[in-house]
PDB file of C-alpha atoms and ligand atoms in Angstrom:
ATOM      1  CA  UNK C 229       0.000   0.000   0.000  1.00  0.00           C
ATOM      2  CA  UNK C 230       1.657   3.142  -1.155  1.00  0.00           C
ATOM      3  CA  UNK C 231      -0.281   5.406   1.142  1.00  0.00           C
ATOM      4  CA  UNK C 232       1.249   3.761   4.179  1.00  0.00           C
ATOM      5  CA  UNK C 233       4.484   5.521   3.342  1.00  0.00           C
ATOM      6  CA  UNK C 234       2.861   8.749   4.429  1.00  0.00           C
ATOM      7  CA  UNK C 235       3.791   8.394   8.066  1.00  0.00           C
ATOM      8  CA  UNK C 236       1.587  11.133   9.372  1.00  0.00           C
ATOM      9  CA  UNK C 237      -1.387   9.415   7.810  1.00  0.00           C
ATOM     10  CA  UNK C 238      -0.675   6.056   9.380  1.00  0.00           C
ATOM     11  CA  UNK C 239      -3.374   6.401  11.976  1.00  0.00           C
ATOM     12  CA  UNK C 240      -5.952   7.621   9.520  1.00  0.00           C
ATOM     13  CA  UNK C 241      -5.000   4.834   7.164  1.00  0.00           C
ATOM     14  CA  UNK C 242      -5.568   2.258   9.875  1.00  0.00           C
ATOM     15  CA  UNK C 243      -8.914   3.750  10.720  1.00  0.00           C
ATOM     16  CA  UNK C 244      -9.845   3.629   7.068  1.00  0.00           C
ATOM     17  CA  UNK C 245      -8.535   0.149   6.517  1.00  0.00           C
ATOM     18  CA  UNK C 246     -12.013  -1.331   6.609  1.00  0.00           C
ATOM     19  CA  UNK C 247     -13.231   1.033   3.942  1.00  0.00           C
ATOM     20  CA  UNK C 248     -13.062   0.778   0.226  1.00  0.00           C
ATOM     21  CA  UNK C 249      -9.956   1.796  -1.591  1.00  0.00           C
ATOM     22  CA  UNK C 250      -9.030   5.359  -2.212  1.00  0.00           C
ATOM     23  CA  UNK C 251     -11.406   6.678  -4.872  1.00  0.00           C
ATOM     24  CA  UNK C 252     -10.584   6.869  -8.522  1.00  0.00           C
ATOM     25  CA  UNK C 253      -8.072   9.528  -9.236  1.00  0.00           C
ATOM     26  CA  UNK C 254      -6.685  10.038  -5.777  1.00  0.00           C
ATOM     27  CA  UNK C 255      -3.003   9.243  -5.857  1.00  0.00           C
ATOM     28  CA  UNK C 256      -1.395   8.464  -2.528  1.00  0.00           C
ATOM     29  CA  UNK C 257      -4.154  10.340  -0.809  1.00  0.00           C
ATOM     30  CA  UNK C 258      -6.835   9.347   1.607  1.00  0.00           C
ATOM     31  CA  UNK C 259     -10.464   9.304   0.724  1.00  0.00           C
ATOM     32  CA  UNK C 260     -12.034  12.180   2.566  1.00  0.00           C
ATOM     33  CA  UNK C 261     -14.930  10.148   3.908  1.00  0.00           C
ATOM     34  CA  UNK C 262     -15.917   6.547   3.953  1.00  0.00           C
ATOM     35  CA  UNK C 263     -18.329   5.680   1.201  1.00  0.00           C
ATOM     36  CA  UNK C 264     -21.828   6.517   2.458  1.00  0.00           C
ATOM     37  CA  UNK C 265     -23.630   3.551   3.931  1.00  0.00           C
ATOM     38  CA  UNK C 266     -20.558   1.417   4.387  1.00  0.00           C
ATOM     39  CA  UNK C 267     -20.492  -0.369   7.720  1.00  0.00           C
ATOM     40  CA  UNK C 268     -17.848   0.213  10.323  1.00  0.00           C
ATOM     41  CA  UNK C 269     -16.713   3.504   8.883  1.00  0.00           C
ATOM     42  CA  UNK C 270     -16.678   6.811  10.640  1.00  0.00           C
ATOM     43  CA  UNK C 271     -16.331   9.960   8.661  1.00  0.00           C
ATOM     44  CA  UNK C 272     -12.812  11.210   9.015  1.00  0.00           C
ATOM     45  CA  UNK C 273     -12.051  14.815   8.240  1.00  0.00           C
ATOM     46  CA  UNK C 274      -8.567  16.103   7.630  1.00  0.00           C
ATOM     47  CA  UNK C 275      -7.275  18.174  10.507  1.00  0.00           C
ATOM     48  CA  UNK C 276      -4.781  20.872   9.735  1.00  0.00           C
ATOM     49  CA  UNK C 277      -4.336  24.529   9.077  1.00  0.00           C
ATOM     50  CA  UNK C 278      -5.398  24.260   5.445  1.00  0.00           C
ATOM     51  CA  UNK C 279      -4.051  26.583   2.821  1.00  0.00           C
ATOM     52  CA  UNK C 280      -4.491  27.809  -0.678  1.00  0.00           C
ATOM     53  CA  UNK C 281      -3.317  27.360  -4.203  1.00  0.00           C
ATOM     54  CA  UNK C 282      -3.639  29.031  -7.559  1.00  0.00           C
ATOM     55  CA  UNK C 283      -3.967  27.120 -10.798  1.00  0.00           C
ATOM     56  CA  UNK C 284      -3.955  28.536 -14.283  1.00  0.00           C
ATOM     57  CA  UNK C 285      -6.418  26.857 -16.663  1.00  0.00           C
ATOM     58  CA  UNK C 286      -5.860  27.026 -20.397  1.00  0.00           C
ATOM     59  CA  UNK C 287      -6.406  25.149 -23.651  1.00  0.00           C
ATOM     60  CA  UNK C 288      -5.750  22.383 -22.567  1.00  0.00           C
ATOM     61  CA  UNK C 289      -3.633  22.312 -19.472  1.00  0.00           C
ATOM     62  CA  UNK C 290      -3.422  23.137 -15.785  1.00  0.00           C
ATOM     63  CA  UNK C 291      -0.449  25.014 -14.401  1.00  0.00           C
ATOM     64  CA  UNK C 292      -0.033  25.461 -10.659  1.00  0.00           C
ATOM     65  CA  UNK C 293       1.263  29.002 -10.229  1.00  0.00           C
ATOM     66  CA  UNK C 294       1.153  29.332  -6.437  1.00  0.00           C
ATOM     67  CA  UNK C 295       0.910  26.764  -3.709  1.00  0.00           C
ATOM     68  CA  UNK C 296       0.516  26.891   0.029  1.00  0.00           C
ATOM     69  CA  UNK C 297      -1.592  23.758   0.268  1.00  0.00           C
ATOM     70  CA  UNK C 298      -1.515  22.092   3.665  1.00  0.00           C
ATOM     71  CA  UNK C 299      -4.014  19.447   4.744  1.00  0.00           C
ATOM     72  CA  UNK C 300      -7.363  20.737   5.921  1.00  0.00           C
ATOM     73  CA  UNK C 301      -9.455  23.248   4.037  1.00  0.00           C
ATOM     74  CA  UNK C 302      -7.629  24.176   0.878  1.00  0.00           C
ATOM     75  CA  UNK C 303      -8.876  27.107  -1.130  1.00  0.00           C
ATOM     76  CA  UNK C 304      -8.231  26.629  -4.823  1.00  0.00           C
ATOM     77  CA  UNK C 305      -8.373  29.566  -7.187  1.00  0.00           C
ATOM     78  CA  UNK C 306      -8.609  28.713 -10.862  1.00  0.00           C
ATOM     79  CA  UNK C 307      -7.617  31.414 -13.292  1.00  0.00           C
ATOM     80  CA  UNK C 308      -8.937  30.775 -16.774  1.00  0.00           C
ATOM     81  CA  UNK C 309      -6.553  32.341 -19.240  1.00  0.00           C
ATOM     82  CA  UNK C 310      -8.293  30.904 -22.294  1.00  0.00           C
ATOM     83  CA  UNK C 311     -11.466  32.119 -23.951  1.00  0.00           C
ATOM     84  CA  UNK C 312     -13.371  28.881 -23.321  1.00  0.00           C
ATOM     85  CA  UNK C 313     -15.139  27.567 -20.233  1.00  0.00           C
ATOM     86  CA  UNK C 314     -13.076  25.253 -18.013  1.00  0.00           C
ATOM     87  CA  UNK C 315     -13.533  23.681 -14.629  1.00  0.00           C
ATOM     88  CA  UNK C 316     -11.265  22.053 -12.068  1.00  0.00           C
ATOM     89  CA  UNK C 317     -12.368  19.018 -10.103  1.00  0.00           C
ATOM     90  CA  UNK C 318     -10.306  17.345  -7.391  1.00  0.00           C
ATOM     91  CA  UNK C 319     -10.952  13.645  -7.942  1.00  0.00           C
ATOM     92  CA  UNK C 320     -11.541  11.724  -4.760  1.00  0.00           C
ATOM     93  CA  UNK C 321     -12.371  14.734  -2.620  1.00  0.00           C
ATOM     94  CA  UNK C 322     -15.597  14.502  -0.688  1.00  0.00           C
ATOM     95  CA  UNK C 323     -18.837  14.387  -2.536  1.00  0.00           C
ATOM     96  CA  UNK C 324     -20.271  17.836  -2.405  1.00  0.00           C
ATOM     97  CA  UNK C 325     -16.897  19.474  -2.511  1.00  0.00           C
ATOM     98  CA  UNK C 326     -17.149  22.555  -4.578  1.00  0.00           C
ATOM     99  CA  UNK C 327     -15.445  22.711  -7.905  1.00  0.00           C
ATOM    100  CA  UNK C 328     -13.854  25.623  -9.658  1.00  0.00           C
ATOM    101  CA  UNK C 329     -15.756  26.743 -12.760  1.00  0.00           C
ATOM    102  CA  UNK C 330     -14.792  29.710 -14.868  1.00  0.00           C
ATOM    103  CA  UNK C 331     -15.775  31.163 -18.217  1.00  0.00           C
ATOM    104  CA  UNK C 332     -13.015  32.384 -20.467  1.00  0.00           C
ATOM    105  CA  UNK C 333     -10.985  35.161 -18.895  1.00  0.00           C
ATOM    106  CA  UNK C 334     -12.658  34.688 -15.514  1.00  0.00           C
ATOM    107  CA  UNK C 335     -11.545  33.153 -12.246  1.00  0.00           C
ATOM    108  CA  UNK C 336     -13.286  31.223  -9.516  1.00  0.00           C
ATOM    109  CA  UNK C 337     -12.416  29.958  -6.059  1.00  0.00           C
ATOM    110  CA  UNK C 338     -13.570  26.801  -4.326  1.00  0.00           C
ATOM    111  CA  UNK C 339     -12.691  25.096  -1.077  1.00  0.00           C
ATOM    112  CA  UNK C 340     -11.962  21.387  -0.760  1.00  0.00           C
ATOM    113  CA  UNK C 341     -11.261  19.330   2.347  1.00  0.00           C
ATOM    114  CA  UNK C 342      -8.258  17.179   1.580  1.00  0.00           C
ATOM    115  CA  UNK C 343      -5.788  14.985   3.352  1.00  0.00           C
ATOM    116  CA  UNK C 344      -2.086  15.270   2.714  1.00  0.00           C
ATOM    117  CA  UNK C 345      -1.054  13.509  -0.443  1.00  0.00           C
ATOM    118  CA  UNK C 346      -1.213  13.826  -4.163  1.00  0.00           C
ATOM    119  CA  UNK C 347      -4.558  14.387  -5.810  1.00  0.00           C
ATOM    120  CA  UNK C 348      -5.596  14.231  -9.424  1.00  0.00           C
ATOM    121  CA  UNK C 349      -7.294  17.277 -10.885  1.00  0.00           C
ATOM    122  CA  UNK C 350      -9.236  17.262 -14.135  1.00  0.00           C
ATOM    123  CA  UNK C 351     -11.483  19.435 -16.243  1.00  0.00           C
ATOM    124  CA  UNK C 352     -14.574  17.387 -17.016  1.00  0.00           C
ATOM    125  CA  UNK C 353     -15.798  19.339 -20.026  1.00  0.00           C
ATOM    126  CA  UNK C 354     -16.117  16.567 -22.636  1.00  0.00           C
ATOM    127  CA  UNK C 355     -12.801  15.989 -24.357  1.00  0.00           C
ATOM    128  CA  UNK C 356     -10.763  18.369 -22.209  1.00  0.00           C
ATOM    129  CA  UNK C 357      -9.268  15.763 -19.882  1.00  0.00           C
ATOM    130  CA  UNK C 358      -8.106  13.687 -22.835  1.00  0.00           C
ATOM    131  CA  UNK C 359      -6.722  16.826 -24.471  1.00  0.00           C
ATOM    132  CA  UNK C 360      -4.436  17.438 -21.525  1.00  0.00           C
ATOM    133  CA  UNK C 361      -6.471  18.890 -18.683  1.00  0.00           C
ATOM    134  CA  UNK C 362      -5.360  16.365 -16.111  1.00  0.00           C
ATOM    135  CA  UNK C 363      -2.674  16.966 -13.536  1.00  0.00           C
ATOM    136  CA  UNK C 364      -1.915  16.421  -9.873  1.00  0.00           C
ATOM    137  CA  UNK C 365      -1.735  18.710  -6.901  1.00  0.00           C
ATOM    138  CA  UNK C 366       0.257  18.077  -3.753  1.00  0.00           C
ATOM    139  CA  UNK C 367      -1.213  18.693  -0.328  1.00  0.00           C
ATOM    140  CA  UNK C 368       1.368  18.771   2.460  1.00  0.00           C
ATOM    141  CA  UNK C 369       0.966  17.320   5.935  1.00  0.00           C
ATOM    142  CA  UNK C 370       2.448  20.346   7.672  1.00  0.00           C
ATOM    143  CA  UNK C 371       3.563  23.864   6.867  1.00  0.00           C
ATOM    144  CA  UNK C 372       7.091  22.689   7.556  1.00  0.00           C
ATOM    145  CA  UNK C 373       6.863  20.052   4.809  1.00  0.00           C
ATOM    146  CA  UNK C 374       5.563  22.682   2.426  1.00  0.00           C
ATOM    147  CA  UNK C 375       8.434  25.023   3.270  1.00  0.00           C
ATOM    148  CA  UNK C 376      10.954  22.224   2.790  1.00  0.00           C
ATOM    149  CA  UNK C 377       9.517  21.433  -0.632  1.00  0.00           C
ATOM    150  CA  UNK C 378       9.698  25.099  -1.542  1.00  0.00           C
ATOM    151  CA  UNK C 379      13.321  25.302  -0.469  1.00  0.00           C
ATOM    152  CA  UNK C 380      14.138  22.171  -2.465  1.00  0.00           C
ATOM    153  CA  UNK C 381      12.306  23.465  -5.517  1.00  0.00           C
ATOM    154  CA  UNK C 382      10.036  20.443  -5.511  1.00  0.00           C
ATOM    155  CA  UNK C 383       6.570  21.949  -5.388  1.00  0.00           C
ATOM    156  CA  UNK C 384       3.896  21.661  -8.068  1.00  0.00           C
ATOM    157  CA  UNK C 385       4.841  25.180  -9.116  1.00  0.00           C
ATOM    158  CA  UNK C 386       8.445  24.124  -9.748  1.00  0.00           C
ATOM    159  CA  UNK C 387       7.255  21.068 -11.667  1.00  0.00           C
ATOM    160  CA  UNK C 388       4.897  23.061 -13.859  1.00  0.00           C
ATOM    161  CA  UNK C 389       7.403  25.796 -14.552  1.00  0.00           C
ATOM    162  CA  UNK C 390       9.725  23.137 -15.850  1.00  0.00           C
ATOM    163  CA  UNK C 391       7.050  21.580 -18.042  1.00  0.00           C
ATOM    164  CA  UNK C 392       5.800  25.008 -19.090  1.00  0.00           C
ATOM    165  CA  UNK C 393       2.514  23.632 -20.387  1.00  0.00           C
ATOM    166  CA  UNK C 394       1.513  27.039 -21.682  1.00  0.00           C
ATOM    167  CA  UNK C 395       4.354  26.915 -24.176  1.00  0.00           C
ATOM    168  CA  UNK C 396       3.328  23.513 -25.448  1.00  0.00           C
TER     169      UNK C 396
HETATM  170 CU1  LIG Z 476     -11.552  22.429 -19.819  1.00  0.00          CU
END
């Protein structure tokens, strides 16, 4: 189990062991809640200071431009730099989590409750995910971990600057 390598999540992982697997799309991240109706599962919410991140949405890519995402309530701002509608959905986040939706040239902010880990984001406008609007975002366990990643140049922002999807 890859998620067991996330030491700080060990307890949560044990508590969730009786539940179904992490939902589709969540990579090394905990499901936010047990599937509704499943026996022996308590809802587990991420506890942490939360944070924020900014993601540029274009034809057809996501580029993380700012990140301060720590487990808890993470506010995601999507900035649509194209002239078409795009959205941003965090796969595996709790049902009912808001999603970012923005017409061309607009921006939108939504809050998701997420555990530390790596989460898949997509735009679910038909065809957009296949065209390239799929990426991952990293949510850190602590502010210290986030700062370390920033010092090491290993954040999503560093990754995306290297890939420079906008230039592609
Ligand atoms: Cu899109």
